[in-house]
Every structure is written in structure tokens, then in C-alpha cells.
């Protein structure tokens, strides 16, 4: 059998994170491992109401096949929201609805990547993007993510060394690091790419979830057609509806539509109608404000708990939004070892190694704060702090 | 820009059928071009009721992320239905839920096909499969579809000539031809493949929609792990929910799960819960009986109208189920020419050429009867008959 599988599958494995999530199904465990939005804020009643409403449409039945491009009023809504939030002018025809933004990444890989093409990544980078692109067998190269965004000098050197087809970035509250690109960094990045043929894939699932500071313009505002902007309803409405989108120029959308037809014909008709009905009948901004209020509180609690419980050798990011916080242990400590210690204390996280394509990142880990309550955060961080101290003590003892 | 696109996209085009469907949006046109189930039979009220019900689940929220493999009770239901209908023993772990069976085809291409691999197809074959596989750049070869299924002798010769990775077949009420494999043909096919490494991809979206004769066992009953069986809720519940499945041995499912994680993480949580709730609270068999009753009547009407209106030089299939009927014009006539004549008479169909990978099939066309009422069928076939006669007359006049 094994000889029948395609070459691209030889090095593909099940998501390490999804495997970890199975371990954390034990209800005793306080888990910061997931990447889940908090279900407390899913609009359950409004979705029930929207279902009853859209089902009355006898002309365009929400249970029927529909277009590959997506439901036109929803595409118009997304375009209008870009205009309202960022003054970004986008035509609805420049938007393709996808099954979550993960599908956007797959389709981008499909239309652009030949085997061996170079793709530049942030270090660390989003695991789902690494997985999606990997199946098109590119070569990855990476530049370090600093506190205010990618190291643009390092990136410029990479691009000069190798003609690079795509650069993939999550500029707002990155998964896994929680880091956000400053305005200065966005400008510097735009300058780097102006001289290049490389397309910038700007993945922005968390951009609306900012608790601290002001929203910044997307890279697409600087780069125009050179940027492909991905968005998602997963973190602002609900992920189970699997709705994201790709915003790109028409030539790219045209190829993406061909690829999507071949891949799954179209996105879920009912989900598209439900989300459009939901945003029409409800105040999405008010809903997002509620989410931000709570996630912001949870983030503050986690930062405070870390300050109180982690030893001073440990550093961490203080995210301005999103769902994740990133911890760096002293270089001598392994987050995989810590995972075992923590599991014994019934607390879980994601070791950071999975987010690096070069085998580094052993001493890093990701913590999720969106899907945790105050008690879980305080107790869980306390346990994690003890586990770190225990590991540190043992490693120091061994070294002595 | 064009230089940036991957090689696999150079020969990929928008679906010819989806382009035709745009032409037929004119409400004056009687269209037999689509491949749509009849929305009269979508379970609208039960889906509204199911939504209200599943939304009450506070433990496993139907709006949250869920597993890549799919909702376990739904996979169990599918396995039980195979056992009930065909005595086919399948473990729920051998089922992966997909976004319609089109995604199943893409994922199969992704895990099996290297560039240049051979894929055997029926001639004609389902366009969506040709498109899905094409993006993995295989070489296609084809064997003729006869009245009772593929020409197994021709197929055996093909397989002997070239090591072939996959054979793709729609054994029940094929799209586009409406042809069904006889039991003898199924046995002969199994014998051909017993001596081969080739996997059989058995696509069965229409199998439950039989109006005439008895259900036949799927090829998987004969071939076991050598067959990958695809199914869909699109034609028995509703296509807008985008739910299909792949049934295959665990080793294959394991690779498919890896590919699906990378492709879109998981299928729609809400749709999976809704369909499971629907089949739990309602009698699916009774619902399917209603669909079959009406589609069967429409099929009979279309066959009768063709008998009365088409010239004797024209041949056609008399499908035992499904949604399509296949017409073969005399070899001198082109269905593309007929399309123009028919369009002037406000009637549309799909020229058959799109279903052939070898450029043949010029004199064939596909008619859909599922999404048409009695008046449309009688009037539309009358108009189409006149158009064929007109074309025949002119071509004969030219030749004379």
C-alpha cells in the first residue's frame, strides 16, 4: 500500500497540536494548548433565528448548490467592512469565500507553488500554513520574528539570495507568538517587497480582536495587488461554520475559483446565508467588543499570573490582542520536557518546536488565553510556574 | 503575474458547465443543463427544527471547531446504513466526512497522485473528477462505457499497458451518462482488478436514487480494501450543506486525515450535527422514497417525450435512477452546434465533449431531469427535438 501514496505524503504527519489536544481531553487537565475561541461568545440564539429566516427564501434556497465565488451579499459586506475599518478599497469580485482561512492557504499553495519553490516564513510561523504549503513541496526559509514584527533586514537578505514566490505572515497577534507588526515595521516591509516579485500572503484571522492600542492598516494597504489578504469569521462569529475569505486581485481570484471548483465546488451555502443574516440583523461591532472585553481581561490575568509565578529567567510576549501568548524558557530547557512535568501537574500547553521549520524553538511554548476562565488561568499558571521551577532546578543540579 | 502561477494551473480552466449555467440564468430558458437536485424535496422545516435542537448542546457546541475525521455519530450512522443496505461491513473509523464528495476526489488526488501517474477513467467520465485529479497532473487513459458498464476487456488491456494508480468509476446512474453497471459487469470488473495494484475509486452520489430494478452491491463488496467508496448527502438530503464521505481502509483514511487537516482542518460542524439530527428525528428512507417517486416520473416523462420528438437517428440511455439521461446524435452532428440552435429556441443542455479527456464526444449531450417539472420536460424536449431536426436537415442539405 505504502508505495501507492504520493511523494508529497511521505513526510506529512498528523498535526502535533491536534494530537496534544487528545491528551488534554481529560477534564482534570487545565489546558492552554487549544486554539479555540471561547464558546461563551458564540451567537447561538441569533443563529437559530437566522436559520428560520433564511430558510423562508424560496427563490435562492439556502440548502441548494450555489456559486463557487460565494454568496454575493456576503462578499459585498466583507468589502464594505474593509472600507469602513481601514479605508481599504476592495471590489466584492476580489473576494472569494473559503471553508475557513485554512482552505485559503491550501488554495494559494495550489495555484502558486511548484515543487521546490521558495516560501519565506516568520520564525516561528503558524503551523497550519506550514502544513498547507508543505503538501505542495516548497522549500521554506525563515526570518526571525522580533518584538515589533519580522526582522526585515534578514528577510531582505533571504529574498536577495533566492527568488521567493510567497512570503507568509500573520501581522496581527500572530499565532503562535502573539506578536504584532508596528506601523514602522509595516512600512519597512512594504519597502522590502517593492523591489520584489514575491507575493505577500497576509493572514489576518485575529485582526479585529485588539484590546490594547489602535488598529493598524493591513499590509495590503501598502502593497496593493502584491498582497493577498485572508480573513475569517471563525474568531468573530464562530469557527464551526467554516467561513473565511481570500481578498486578492481578480487575476488571482480567477485562478483560485478554478482551483476551488476542482477542490470542493463551493463553500457551504447555509453557513454563508446564516452569517450574512446574522451580521445584517445584529451589531457585529458590539459583539466583537464583548469578545475583546473578556479576552482582554483573560490576557491581563495571564500576564499578571506569569509575573507572579514564573522565574525571572523566563521571558514572554504581552500581546495587544488575539488569543495567544508566547513563552521563551532559558535555552537550556526543553519545552517538551516541561510538557511532561506539566502533564503530571495537570496543566497543558503547546511546545513551540512545531512552529519552526528548521528544528529550533525547543525552549519555546504557546499559551492560549481565549478559552480559559479566571480560575483556570490563576491555577494553571501557578502549576506551570512550579513545573518550570522544578525543571530549572533539576537541570541546574545536573549541570553542577 | 502569470509567471507566478504554478505549472498545474496552466491548463486549468473554469468549469465549462458552470459557465453554461450562467447562460441559463435567463428565466425564459428551459434548462436541462444543471445537475441540481430538486429543491422541492429539501427538508426545510426539519432542518429548522434540527438547528434549534442541536444548538441546545452546551457540551459539544455545534458552532465550535471539531475533529478532522468528522462527527462520530454521523460516521456511525453511515457505517450502519452500509450494513443495512448492502450487508457491507465498515467500521466508523473507516469513514472520513468531507465537504461534499468533490472534496473526497481532491483529497484522493492529493494523497495518491504524483505528476505523470496513470488514472483510468470511464469514457465519458464525471467532469468534477477530471478537474479534481487534473490539478495533480496525472495522465488519463479511458475505456468505453457500454450499456451495462465499462468495457472490461478494453480496461484490462489499458491496465496491462501501463501501471495505473487509480481507476475512477460512477457505477450507479453515472454522471453524465445515466448508465449503471450490471451485476455481471461488477463481477467481471472485480476479476480484472484482482490481478492489479490499482485502487478503484467508486463514486456513488446517486446510488440511493434507483427507480427501476433492484439495488446492486457496491464494487467495494467485491474488492474490499482495494476500493475507496465515496458517498454524499447532497442528493438525499441537500447539497448546500456540503457533506459527503470517503469510506476506505484505515491506512488510507489516516493519510486522508493528514491531507484534510492541511486542506481545511475539518468539515462544517453545524452541517454535520444538523444532518445527524435530521436522520435521527426523521425517516430518511421515506424521504428518499418521495424523491425517487418524483424523479422516476420525471425520467419517464422525458423518455416518452424523447420517443415522440427526437428523430430516429438519435439514441439515448434509459436510466434506472439518478438525475441524468445521455443523448447521442448521429456522428455528423455536433452538440455544440445544437447548443446554439437550442439556445435560440430557449432550451439548454450540456454538450458532452466536456466529459471526454480525449477530445471526442462531439455528438453527445447530457440532459438533467431531476430539476424539471412535467411542463418543462414536455415543452423543452419538443423544442430540443425541433432543434435537432433543423440541424439534421441543414447538415444533410450541406452534405448533399
mmCIF file with all atom_site columns, C-alpha atoms in Angstrom, chain A residues 186-337:
data_model
loop_
_atom_site.group_PDB
_atom_site.id
_atom_site.type_symbol
_atom_site.label_atom_id
_atom_site.label_alt_id
_atom_site.label_comp_id
_atom_site.label_asym_id
_atom_site.label_entity_id
_atom_site.label_seq_id
_atom_site.pdbx_PDB_ins_code
_atom_site.Cartn_x
_atom_site.Cartn_y
_atom_site.Cartn_z
_atom_site.occupancy
_atom_site.B_iso_or_equiv
_atom_site.pdbx_formal_charge
_atom_site.auth_seq_id
_atom_site.auth_comp_id
_atom_site.auth_asym_id
_atom_site.auth_atom_id
_atom_site.pdbx_PDB_model_num
ATOM 1   C CA . UNK A 1 186 ? 4.799   47.513 8.082   1.00 0.00 ? 186 UNK A CA 1
ATOM 2   C CA . UNK A 1 187 ? 6.327   50.396 6.138   1.00 0.00 ? 187 UNK A CA 1
ATOM 3   C CA . UNK A 1 188 ? 9.757   48.804 6.177   1.00 0.00 ? 188 UNK A CA 1
ATOM 4   C CA . UNK A 1 189 ? 8.268   45.530 4.956   1.00 0.00 ? 189 UNK A CA 1
ATOM 5   C CA . UNK A 1 190 ? 6.482   47.287 2.115   1.00 0.00 ? 190 UNK A CA 1
ATOM 6   C CA . UNK A 1 191 ? 9.797   48.848 1.067   1.00 0.00 ? 191 UNK A CA 1
ATOM 7   C CA . UNK A 1 192 ? 11.492  45.442 1.059   1.00 0.00 ? 192 UNK A CA 1
ATOM 8   C CA . UNK A 1 193 ? 8.817   43.955 -1.188  1.00 0.00 ? 193 UNK A CA 1
ATOM 9   C CA . UNK A 1 194 ? 8.538   46.856 -3.607  1.00 0.00 ? 194 UNK A CA 1
ATOM 10  C CA . UNK A 1 195 ? 11.722  45.642 -5.238  1.00 0.00 ? 195 UNK A CA 1
ATOM 11  C CA . UNK A 1 196 ? 10.490  42.035 -5.415  1.00 0.00 ? 196 UNK A CA 1
ATOM 12  C CA . UNK A 1 197 ? 8.196   39.806 -7.468  1.00 0.00 ? 197 UNK A CA 1
ATOM 13  C CA . UNK A 1 198 ? 7.278   37.927 -4.277  1.00 0.00 ? 198 UNK A CA 1
ATOM 14  C CA . UNK A 1 199 ? 3.616   37.896 -3.247  1.00 0.00 ? 199 UNK A CA 1
ATOM 15  C CA . UNK A 1 200 ? 2.792   38.630 0.388   1.00 0.00 ? 200 UNK A CA 1
ATOM 16  C CA . UNK A 1 201 ? 0.186   36.318 1.929   1.00 0.00 ? 201 UNK A CA 1
ATOM 17  C CA . UNK A 1 202 ? -1.267  38.335 4.803   1.00 0.00 ? 202 UNK A CA 1
ATOM 18  C CA . UNK A 1 203 ? -3.252  36.078 7.116   1.00 0.00 ? 203 UNK A CA 1
ATOM 19  C CA . UNK A 1 204 ? -5.444  38.085 9.462   1.00 0.00 ? 204 UNK A CA 1
ATOM 20  C CA . UNK A 1 205 ? -7.837  35.895 11.460  1.00 0.00 ? 205 UNK A CA 1
ATOM 21  C CA . UNK A 1 206 ? -7.335  37.826 14.714  1.00 0.00 ? 206 UNK A CA 1
ATOM 22  C CA . UNK A 1 207 ? -7.048  41.436 13.486  1.00 0.00 ? 207 UNK A CA 1
ATOM 23  C CA . UNK A 1 208 ? -10.428 42.504 14.867  1.00 0.00 ? 208 UNK A CA 1
ATOM 24  C CA . UNK A 1 209 ? -9.534  41.279 18.371  1.00 0.00 ? 209 UNK A CA 1
ATOM 25  C CA . UNK A 1 210 ? -7.332  44.142 19.582  1.00 0.00 ? 210 UNK A CA 1
ATOM 26  C CA . UNK A 1 211 ? -7.590  45.005 23.304  1.00 0.00 ? 211 UNK A CA 1
ATOM 27  C CA . UNK A 1 212 ? -4.659  47.420 23.530  1.00 0.00 ? 212 UNK A CA 1
ATOM 28  C CA . UNK A 1 213 ? -3.669  50.264 21.201  1.00 0.00 ? 213 UNK A CA 1
ATOM 29  C CA . UNK A 1 214 ? -5.089  51.288 17.841  1.00 0.00 ? 214 UNK A CA 1
ATOM 30  C CA . UNK A 1 215 ? -5.868  49.161 14.782  1.00 0.00 ? 215 UNK A CA 1
ATOM 31  C CA . UNK A 1 216 ? -3.157  49.377 12.145  1.00 0.00 ? 216 UNK A CA 1
ATOM 32  C CA . UNK A 1 217 ? -3.645  49.298 8.385   1.00 0.00 ? 217 UNK A CA 1
ATOM 33  C CA . UNK A 1 218 ? -3.198  45.889 6.762   1.00 0.00 ? 218 UNK A CA 1
ATOM 34  C CA . UNK A 1 219 ? -0.086  45.261 4.666   1.00 0.00 ? 219 UNK A CA 1
ATOM 35  C CA . UNK A 1 220 ? -2.397  45.216 1.647   1.00 0.00 ? 220 UNK A CA 1
ATOM 36  C CA . UNK A 1 221 ? -2.917  48.964 2.167   1.00 0.00 ? 221 UNK A CA 1
ATOM 37  C CA . UNK A 1 222 ? 0.779   49.416 1.439   1.00 0.00 ? 222 UNK A CA 1
ATOM 38  C CA . UNK A 1 223 ? 1.310   46.634 -1.075  1.00 0.00 ? 223 UNK A CA 1
ATOM 39  C CA . UNK A 1 224 ? -1.913  46.665 -3.124  1.00 0.00 ? 224 UNK A CA 1
ATOM 40  C CA . UNK A 1 225 ? -2.140  43.769 -5.587  1.00 0.00 ? 225 UNK A CA 1
ATOM 41  C CA . UNK A 1 226 ? 1.132   42.352 -4.305  1.00 0.00 ? 226 UNK A CA 1
ATOM 42  C CA . UNK A 1 227 ? -0.663  41.299 -1.105  1.00 0.00 ? 227 UNK A CA 1
ATOM 43  C CA . UNK A 1 228 ? -3.231  38.526 -0.754  1.00 0.00 ? 228 UNK A CA 1
ATOM 44  C CA . UNK A 1 229 ? -5.278  39.174 2.382   1.00 0.00 ? 229 UNK A CA 1
ATOM 45  C CA . UNK A 1 230 ? -7.020  36.342 4.231   1.00 0.00 ? 230 UNK A CA 1
ATOM 46  C CA . UNK A 1 231 ? -9.826  36.845 6.713   1.00 0.00 ? 231 UNK A CA 1
ATOM 47  C CA . UNK A 1 232 ? -12.130 34.665 8.784   1.00 0.00 ? 232 UNK A CA 1
ATOM 48  C CA . UNK A 1 233 ? -15.421 34.642 10.650  1.00 0.00 ? 233 UNK A CA 1
ATOM 49  C CA . UNK A 1 234 ? -14.064 31.918 12.949  1.00 0.00 ? 234 UNK A CA 1
ATOM 50  C CA . UNK A 1 235 ? -12.891 34.240 15.720  1.00 0.00 ? 235 UNK A CA 1
ATOM 51  C CA . UNK A 1 236 ? -15.561 36.948 15.430  1.00 0.00 ? 236 UNK A CA 1
ATOM 52  C CA . UNK A 1 237 ? -18.659 34.771 14.808  1.00 0.00 ? 237 UNK A CA 1
ATOM 53  C CA . UNK A 1 238 ? -17.972 31.009 15.117  1.00 0.00 ? 238 UNK A CA 1
ATOM 54  C CA . UNK A 1 239 ? -15.405 28.539 13.717  1.00 0.00 ? 239 UNK A CA 1
ATOM 55  C CA . UNK A 1 240 ? -17.784 25.592 13.284  1.00 0.00 ? 240 UNK A CA 1
ATOM 56  C CA . UNK A 1 241 ? -19.420 27.436 10.372  1.00 0.00 ? 241 UNK A CA 1
ATOM 57  C CA . UNK A 1 242 ? -16.076 27.200 8.496   1.00 0.00 ? 242 UNK A CA 1
ATOM 58  C CA . UNK A 1 243 ? -16.161 30.549 6.742   1.00 0.00 ? 243 UNK A CA 1
ATOM 59  C CA . UNK A 1 244 ? -13.166 32.556 5.721   1.00 0.00 ? 244 UNK A CA 1
ATOM 60  C CA . UNK A 1 245 ? -12.213 34.521 2.643   1.00 0.00 ? 245 UNK A CA 1
ATOM 61  C CA . UNK A 1 246 ? -9.381  35.493 0.345   1.00 0.00 ? 246 UNK A CA 1
ATOM 62  C CA . UNK A 1 247 ? -9.090  39.079 -0.863  1.00 0.00 ? 247 UNK A CA 1
ATOM 63  C CA . UNK A 1 248 ? -6.837  39.416 -3.922  1.00 0.00 ? 248 UNK A CA 1
ATOM 64  C CA . UNK A 1 249 ? -6.783  40.944 -7.376  1.00 0.00 ? 249 UNK A CA 1
ATOM 65  C CA . UNK A 1 250 ? -9.120  39.497 -9.992  1.00 0.00 ? 250 UNK A CA 1
ATOM 66  C CA . UNK A 1 251 ? -6.459  37.617 -11.906 1.00 0.00 ? 251 UNK A CA 1
ATOM 67  C CA . UNK A 1 252 ? -5.561  35.703 -8.739  1.00 0.00 ? 252 UNK A CA 1
ATOM 68  C CA . UNK A 1 253 ? -9.207  35.248 -7.697  1.00 0.00 ? 253 UNK A CA 1
ATOM 69  C CA . UNK A 1 254 ? -9.916  33.831 -11.137 1.00 0.00 ? 254 UNK A CA 1
ATOM 70  C CA . UNK A 1 255 ? -7.295  31.100 -10.661 1.00 0.00 ? 255 UNK A CA 1
ATOM 71  C CA . UNK A 1 256 ? -8.445  30.498 -7.086  1.00 0.00 ? 256 UNK A CA 1
ATOM 72  C CA . UNK A 1 257 ? -12.016 29.978 -8.319  1.00 0.00 ? 257 UNK A CA 1
ATOM 73  C CA . UNK A 1 258 ? -10.797 27.357 -10.804 1.00 0.00 ? 258 UNK A CA 1
ATOM 74  C CA . UNK A 1 259 ? -8.870  25.628 -8.020  1.00 0.00 ? 259 UNK A CA 1
ATOM 75  C CA . UNK A 1 260 ? -11.820 25.802 -5.623  1.00 0.00 ? 260 UNK A CA 1
ATOM 76  C CA . UNK A 1 261 ? -14.221 24.345 -8.216  1.00 0.00 ? 261 UNK A CA 1
ATOM 77  C CA . UNK A 1 262 ? -11.901 21.382 -8.545  1.00 0.00 ? 262 UNK A CA 1
ATOM 78  C CA . UNK A 1 263 ? -11.351 21.136 -4.784  1.00 0.00 ? 263 UNK A CA 1
ATOM 79  C CA . UNK A 1 264 ? -14.899 21.219 -3.377  1.00 0.00 ? 264 UNK A CA 1
ATOM 80  C CA . UNK A 1 265 ? -17.170 23.107 -5.827  1.00 0.00 ? 265 UNK A CA 1
ATOM 81  C CA . UNK A 1 266 ? -18.183 25.805 -3.321  1.00 0.00 ? 266 UNK A CA 1
ATOM 82  C CA . UNK A 1 267 ? -18.401 26.728 0.360   1.00 0.00 ? 267 UNK A CA 1
ATOM 83  C CA . UNK A 1 268 ? -21.394 25.795 2.499   1.00 0.00 ? 268 UNK A CA 1
ATOM 84  C CA . UNK A 1 269 ? -24.462 27.643 1.198   1.00 0.00 ? 269 UNK A CA 1
ATOM 85  C CA . UNK A 1 270 ? -26.341 27.581 4.516   1.00 0.00 ? 270 UNK A CA 1
ATOM 86  C CA . UNK A 1 271 ? -23.370 28.870 6.547   1.00 0.00 ? 271 UNK A CA 1
ATOM 87  C CA . UNK A 1 272 ? -22.871 31.772 4.169   1.00 0.00 ? 272 UNK A CA 1
ATOM 88  C CA . UNK A 1 273 ? -26.526 32.712 4.347   1.00 0.00 ? 273 UNK A CA 1
ATOM 89  C CA . UNK A 1 274 ? -26.559 32.377 8.159   1.00 0.00 ? 274 UNK A CA 1
ATOM 90  C CA . UNK A 1 275 ? -23.526 34.572 8.688   1.00 0.00 ? 275 UNK A CA 1
ATOM 91  C CA . UNK A 1 276 ? -24.857 37.204 6.307   1.00 0.00 ? 276 UNK A CA 1
ATOM 92  C CA . UNK A 1 277 ? -28.242 37.170 8.053   1.00 0.00 ? 277 UNK A CA 1
ATOM 93  C CA . UNK A 1 278 ? -26.502 37.352 11.410  1.00 0.00 ? 278 UNK A CA 1
ATOM 94  C CA . UNK A 1 279 ? -24.396 40.412 10.539  1.00 0.00 ? 279 UNK A CA 1
ATOM 95  C CA . UNK A 1 280 ? -27.448 42.056 8.942   1.00 0.00 ? 280 UNK A CA 1
ATOM 96  C CA . UNK A 1 281 ? -29.765 41.587 11.927  1.00 0.00 ? 281 UNK A CA 1
ATOM 97  C CA . UNK A 1 282 ? -27.188 42.133 14.687  1.00 0.00 ? 282 UNK A CA 1
ATOM 98  C CA . UNK A 1 283 ? -24.467 44.606 15.594  1.00 0.00 ? 283 UNK A CA 1
ATOM 99  C CA . UNK A 1 284 ? -21.237 42.741 14.874  1.00 0.00 ? 284 UNK A CA 1
ATOM 100 C CA . UNK A 1 285 ? -19.103 45.552 16.309  1.00 0.00 ? 285 UNK A CA 1
ATOM 101 C CA . UNK A 1 286 ? -20.927 45.314 19.624  1.00 0.00 ? 286 UNK A CA 1
ATOM 102 C CA . UNK A 1 287 ? -20.494 41.538 19.605  1.00 0.00 ? 287 UNK A CA 1
ATOM 103 C CA . UNK A 1 288 ? -16.760 41.882 18.914  1.00 0.00 ? 288 UNK A CA 1
ATOM 104 C CA . UNK A 1 289 ? -16.482 44.490 21.691  1.00 0.00 ? 289 UNK A CA 1
ATOM 105 C CA . UNK A 1 290 ? -17.848 41.906 24.141  1.00 0.00 ? 290 UNK A CA 1
ATOM 106 C CA . UNK A 1 291 ? -15.354 39.276 22.986  1.00 0.00 ? 291 UNK A CA 1
ATOM 107 C CA . UNK A 1 292 ? -12.479 41.763 23.225  1.00 0.00 ? 292 UNK A CA 1
ATOM 108 C CA . UNK A 1 293 ? -13.516 42.867 26.692  1.00 0.00 ? 293 UNK A CA 1
ATOM 109 C CA . UNK A 1 294 ? -13.369 39.324 28.025  1.00 0.00 ? 294 UNK A CA 1
ATOM 110 C CA . UNK A 1 295 ? -10.305 38.145 26.109  1.00 0.00 ? 295 UNK A CA 1
ATOM 111 C CA . UNK A 1 296 ? -8.520  41.325 27.238  1.00 0.00 ? 296 UNK A CA 1
ATOM 112 C CA . UNK A 1 297 ? -9.330  40.550 30.872  1.00 0.00 ? 297 UNK A CA 1
ATOM 113 C CA . UNK A 1 298 ? -8.122  36.979 30.424  1.00 0.00 ? 298 UNK A CA 1
ATOM 114 C CA . UNK A 1 299 ? -4.905  38.179 28.800  1.00 0.00 ? 299 UNK A CA 1
ATOM 115 C CA . UNK A 1 300 ? -4.316  40.601 31.699  1.00 0.00 ? 300 UNK A CA 1
ATOM 116 C CA . UNK A 1 301 ? -4.913  37.845 34.219  1.00 0.00 ? 301 UNK A CA 1
ATOM 117 C CA . UNK A 1 302 ? -2.475  35.552 32.447  1.00 0.00 ? 302 UNK A CA 1
ATOM 118 C CA . UNK A 1 303 ? 0.247   38.219 32.207  1.00 0.00 ? 303 UNK A CA 1
ATOM 119 C CA . UNK A 1 304 ? -0.188  39.033 35.901  1.00 0.00 ? 304 UNK A CA 1
ATOM 120 C CA . UNK A 1 305 ? -0.146  35.369 36.900  1.00 0.00 ? 305 UNK A CA 1
ATOM 121 C CA . UNK A 1 306 ? 3.014   34.820 34.849  1.00 0.00 ? 306 UNK A CA 1
ATOM 122 C CA . UNK A 1 307 ? 4.681   37.820 36.504  1.00 0.00 ? 307 UNK A CA 1
ATOM 123 C CA . UNK A 1 308 ? 3.884   36.325 39.881  1.00 0.00 ? 308 UNK A CA 1
ATOM 124 C CA . UNK A 1 309 ? 4.653   32.660 39.200  1.00 0.00 ? 309 UNK A CA 1
ATOM 125 C CA . UNK A 1 310 ? 7.324   32.269 36.519  1.00 0.00 ? 310 UNK A CA 1
ATOM 126 C CA . UNK A 1 311 ? 11.017  32.537 37.427  1.00 0.00 ? 311 UNK A CA 1
ATOM 127 C CA . UNK A 1 312 ? 12.795  35.663 36.099  1.00 0.00 ? 312 UNK A CA 1
ATOM 128 C CA . UNK A 1 313 ? 14.822  33.664 33.544  1.00 0.00 ? 313 UNK A CA 1
ATOM 129 C CA . UNK A 1 314 ? 11.619  33.115 31.563  1.00 0.00 ? 314 UNK A CA 1
ATOM 130 C CA . UNK A 1 315 ? 10.519  35.764 29.043  1.00 0.00 ? 315 UNK A CA 1
ATOM 131 C CA . UNK A 1 316 ? 7.126   36.147 27.388  1.00 0.00 ? 316 UNK A CA 1
ATOM 132 C CA . UNK A 1 317 ? 5.164   38.329 24.983  1.00 0.00 ? 317 UNK A CA 1
ATOM 133 C CA . UNK A 1 318 ? 2.474   40.762 26.119  1.00 0.00 ? 318 UNK A CA 1
ATOM 134 C CA . UNK A 1 319 ? 0.030   40.541 23.203  1.00 0.00 ? 319 UNK A CA 1
ATOM 135 C CA . UNK A 1 320 ? -2.098  43.542 22.230  1.00 0.00 ? 320 UNK A CA 1
ATOM 136 C CA . UNK A 1 321 ? -4.883  41.252 21.046  1.00 0.00 ? 321 UNK A CA 1
ATOM 137 C CA . UNK A 1 322 ? -5.751  37.814 19.722  1.00 0.00 ? 322 UNK A CA 1
ATOM 138 C CA . UNK A 1 323 ? -5.719  34.553 21.626  1.00 0.00 ? 323 UNK A CA 1
ATOM 139 C CA . UNK A 1 324 ? -2.093  33.577 22.312  1.00 0.00 ? 324 UNK A CA 1
ATOM 140 C CA . UNK A 1 325 ? 0.892   34.416 24.452  1.00 0.00 ? 325 UNK A CA 1
ATOM 141 C CA . UNK A 1 326 ? 4.386   33.083 23.805  1.00 0.00 ? 326 UNK A CA 1
ATOM 142 C CA . UNK A 1 327 ? 6.861   31.958 26.426  1.00 0.00 ? 327 UNK A CA 1
ATOM 143 C CA . UNK A 1 328 ? 10.617  31.534 25.997  1.00 0.00 ? 328 UNK A CA 1
ATOM 144 C CA . UNK A 1 329 ? 12.432  29.383 28.537  1.00 0.00 ? 329 UNK A CA 1
ATOM 145 C CA . UNK A 1 330 ? 16.173  29.633 29.174  1.00 0.00 ? 330 UNK A CA 1
ATOM 146 C CA . UNK A 1 331 ? 17.980  27.980 26.204  1.00 0.00 ? 331 UNK A CA 1
ATOM 147 C CA . UNK A 1 332 ? 18.996  25.016 28.349  1.00 0.00 ? 332 UNK A CA 1
ATOM 148 C CA . UNK A 1 333 ? 15.376  23.991 28.993  1.00 0.00 ? 333 UNK A CA 1
ATOM 149 C CA . UNK A 1 334 ? 13.227  21.966 26.638  1.00 0.00 ? 334 UNK A CA 1
ATOM 150 C CA . UNK A 1 335 ? 9.514   22.712 26.408  1.00 0.00 ? 335 UNK A CA 1
ATOM 151 C CA . UNK A 1 336 ? 8.929   19.045 25.559  1.00 0.00 ? 336 UNK A CA 1
ATOM 152 C CA . UNK A 1 337 ? 10.464  18.086 28.916  1.00 0.00 ? 337 UNK A CA 1
#
